[in-house]
Amino acid sequence: MQVPELKGKVAIITGAGRGIGKGIATRFAREGAKLVLASRSRDQLEAVAAECGGDVMVIPTDVSKTADVDALFAQVLKKHDRVDVLINNAGWASPIAHILEMDEQHWDTVIATNLRSIYLFCNRAANAMVDRRIKGSIVNISSFAAARAHRYMAAYDATKAGMEGMTRTMAIDLAPFGIRVNVVGPGAIHTEEYEPAGEQARIRRGQTVPLGRVGYPDDIAGSVLFLCSDDASYITGQTIYVDGGMLAQLRSPQVDAPLPDSVKARLPS
């Protein structure tokens, strides 16, 4: 999918140093967007920027801190005087904690990183767009955790459900200004953090997915790109789950009845 209307647009991507954020950044770079990459690690950001090429700003940022976020927008607006696209991808998922043992520091850290950051970035980006009469696009990266529970991840799951609720409200608030706000919810996505487990672990993880494989950052990037394009100009306040069908199934294939031999024979080799 080529999106020529994104050429030259200023796109801020948080959590851009690796994984899904890196995948989104490299895809937007191929479309000619002017990138602003944010995460805590300068080294990771600079490596992604080198891979992207073109017009890239690298801004190490703690997305949960007001001062850091304000400094990022000050730099972006000084250089470009506009924001066209915001992709909120930064998030914190580990370590896990059972609700009986979760302390307040764990809860507060997850909420600050995954939910407070959404408010900070959306508030600043939306104000910049409104002030400049830009009909921009905001995409928040959630998880199927917003719809289904992870064991021992009450804080994380709460932030993803909260993100989707915020998105619907922000979409309504910003619709009169022509600013669209949507969510992409990844499923089992294979990123570099899973590489040490090896090929067999990747295959086993994919066996739970109806499409029979794990997803990759490019799968998420394509959906984000669509939501930022003119093809999605009438879509706002929506969540698109990019999960290979996981939320559609009642139970995983491992606990369901095996396929009949007559059906197995028709599967692609």
C-alpha positions in Angstrom: 0.0 0.0 0.0 1.5 3.3 -1.1 0.3 6.4 0.7 1.5 9.4 -1.3 -0.5 11.9 0.8 1.8 11.1 3.8 4.9 12.4 1.9 6.3 15.3 3.9 3.9 14.9 6.8 5.3 15.3 10.3 4.8 12.0 12.3 5.6 11.6 15.9 6.1 7.9 16.9 6.7 7.0 20.6 8.4 3.7 21.6 10.2 3.9 18.3 13.5 2.3 19.4 12.5 -1.3 18.7 9.7 -3.7 18.0 6.4 -2.4 16.7 7.5 1.2 17.0 10.5 0.5 14.8 8.4 -1.3 12.3 6.0 1.7 12.1 8.9 4.1 11.8 10.6 2.3 8.9 7.3 2.0 7.0 6.5 5.7 7.4 10.0 6.5 6.3 9.4 4.6 3.1 6.3 6.7 2.5 8.4 9.9 2.8 7.1 11.1 6.2 9.2 13.5 8.3 9.8 11.4 11.4 10.1 12.3 15.1 11.2 9.2 17.0 10.8 9.1 20.8 11.9 6.6 23.4 14.2 6.5 26.4 17.2 5.0 24.6 19.1 7.4 22.4 21.2 4.6 21.0 18.2 2.6 19.9 16.6 5.6 18.3 19.7 6.6 16.4 20.0 3.0 15.1 16.4 3.2 13.8 16.9 6.7 12.4 19.9 5.4 10.5 17.8 2.6 9.0 15.0 5.0 8.1 17.1 7.7 6.5 15.5 10.9 5.3 14.3 13.7 7.7 14.4 12.2 11.2 14.4 13.8 14.6 15.7 11.7 17.5 14.4 12.9 20.9 15.0 10.7 23.9 11.9 11.0 26.0 10.3 9.6 29.2 6.7 9.6 27.8 5.2 9.7 31.3 6.9 13.0 32.3 5.3 16.3 31.5 8.6 18.2 31.1 10.0 15.6 28.6 6.8 15.7 26.5 6.7 19.5 26.5 10.3 19.6 25.5 9.7 17.2 22.6 6.8 19.3 21.2 8.8 22.5 21.6 11.6 21.0 19.5 9.2 19.6 16.9 7.2 22.8 16.5 10.4 24.9 16.4 11.7 22.9 13.5 8.5 21.9 11.6 5.8 24.2 13.0 3.3 21.4 12.6 2.3 17.9 13.7 0.2 15.8 11.2 0.4 12.4 12.7 0.8 11.0 16.3 1.4 7.3 16.9 1.3 6.4 20.6 3.2 3.2 20.8 5.3 3.4 24.0 4.2 1.0 26.7 5.4 -1.0 29.7 4.3 -4.6 30.1 6.7 -6.3 32.5 7.4 -7.4 35.1 4.1 -9.0 35.9 2.4 -9.0 39.3 -0.5 -11.0 40.8 -3.2 -8.7 42.2 -2.6 -10.1 45.7 1.1 -9.0 45.5 1.0 -5.9 43.3 2.3 -2.8 45.1 1.5 0.8 44.4 4.8 1.5 42.7 4.0 -1.2 40.1 0.5 0.1 39.5 1.6 3.8 39.3 4.5 3.0 36.9 2.3 1.1 34.5 -0.5 3.7 34.6 2.0 6.5 34.0 3.8 4.9 31.1 0.8 3.4 29.4 -2.1 5.8 30.1 -0.8 9.2 31.4 1.5 9.3 28.4 -1.5 8.9 26.1 -3.1 12.0 27.7 0.1 14.0 27.5 0.9 13.3 23.9 -2.7 13.5 22.6 -3.3 16.7 24.4 -0.2 18.4 23.1 -0.6 17.0 19.5 -4.3 17.9 19.3 -3.7 21.4 20.5 -0.9 21.9 17.9 -3.2 20.5 15.1 -6.1 22.7 16.1 -4.0 25.9 16.4 -2.7 25.3 12.9 -6.0 24.0 11.4 -4.4 20.7 10.6 -6.8 17.7 10.1 -4.4 15.2 11.6 -4.6 11.6 12.6 -3.8 10.0 16.0 -3.4 6.3 16.4 -3.0 4.7 19.8 -1.4 1.2 19.9 -3.3 -1.0 22.3 -3.4 -4.7 22.7 -6.0 -7.5 22.7 -5.5 -7.2 26.5 -8.2 -4.5 26.3 -10.7 -7.1 25.4 -9.3 -10.3 27.0 -7.4 -10.8 30.3 -3.8 -11.7 30.9 -3.1 -13.5 34.1 -1.1 -11.3 36.6 -1.3 -8.2 34.4 -4.2 -6.3 35.9 -2.4 -2.9 35.6 -1.4 -3.4 32.0 -4.8 -4.7 30.9 -6.5 -1.7 32.7 -4.4 0.7 30.8 -5.2 -0.8 27.4 -8.9 -0.8 28.1 -8.6 2.8 29.4 -6.7 3.7 26.2 -9.6 2.5 24.1 -12.2 4.4 26.2 -10.1 7.6 25.9 -9.8 7.1 22.2 -13.5 7.0 21.7 -14.0 10.2 23.8 -11.1 12.0 22.1 -12.5 11.1 18.7 -15.8 12.7 19.5 -14.1 15.8 21.1 -11.8 16.3 18.1 -14.2 15.4 15.3 -15.4 19.0 14.8 -11.8 19.9 14.0 -11.3 17.1 11.5 -8.8 15.2 13.7 -9.3 11.5 13.7 -8.3 9.2 16.6 -8.2 5.5 16.4 -6.7 2.4 18.0 -4.8 -0.5 16.6 -4.7 -3.6 18.8 -1.9 -6.0 18.1 -2.1 -9.7 18.9 0.8 -12.1 19.2 3.5 -10.0 17.4 7.0 -11.4 17.1 9.6 -8.8 17.9 13.3 -8.9 18.8 12.5 -9.6 22.5 11.2 -13.1 21.4 14.3 -14.0 19.4 16.3 -15.6 22.2 13.5 -18.2 22.6 14.3 -19.6 19.2 12.4 -20.7 16.1 10.4 -23.5 17.7 9.1 -21.2 20.3 8.0 -18.8 17.6 6.2 -21.6 15.8 4.5 -22.8 19.0 3.3 -19.3 19.7 1.8 -19.1 16.3 -0.1 -22.4 16.7 -2.6 -20.6 19.0 -3.5 -18.1 16.2 -6.2 -19.1 13.7 -4.1 -17.8 10.8 -1.4 -20.2 12.0 1.4 -17.8 12.6 2.6 -15.0 14.7 2.4 -11.4 13.5 5.2 -9.1 12.7 5.7 -5.3 13.1 5.0 -4.8 9.4 1.5 -6.3 10.0 0.8 -3.5 12.5 2.5 -0.8 10.5 0.3 -1.5 7.5 -2.9 -1.0 9.6 -1.5 2.1 11.2 -0.6 3.5 7.8 -4.1 2.8 6.5 -5.7 4.7 9.5 -3.5 7.7 8.8 -4.3 7.7 5.1 -7.1 9.4 3.1 -8.6 5.9 2.6 -9.6 6.1 6.3 -10.9 9.6 6.2 -14.3 8.5 7.5 -13.0 6.3 10.3 -12.6 7.7 13.8 -13.1 6.3 17.3 -12.6 2.8 16.2 -10.3 -0.1 17.2 -8.9 -2.5 14.7 -7.5 -5.7 16.1 -4.6 -7.1 14.1 -4.4 -10.5 15.8 -4.7 -13.2 13.2 -8.2 -14.0 14.4 -7.3 -14.7 18.1 -10.2 -12.7 19.6 -12.7 -14.3 17.2 -12.0 -17.8 18.6 -13.7 -19.2 21.8 -10.8 -21.6 22.6 -7.3 -22.2 21.3 -6.8 -24.9 18.7 -4.8 -26.9 21.3 -8.0 -27.6 23.4 -10.5 -27.9 20.5 -11.4 -31.1 18.7 -8.8 -32.0 16.0 -9.7 -31.3 12.4 -11.4 -34.1 10.5 -9.0 -36.0 8.2 -11.1 -34.9 5.2 -10.4 -31.2 6.1 -6.8 -31.8 6.9 -6.3 -33.2 3.4 -7.4 -29.8 2.0 -5.0 -27.7 4.0 -2.2 -26.0 2.0 1.1 -27.7 2.3 
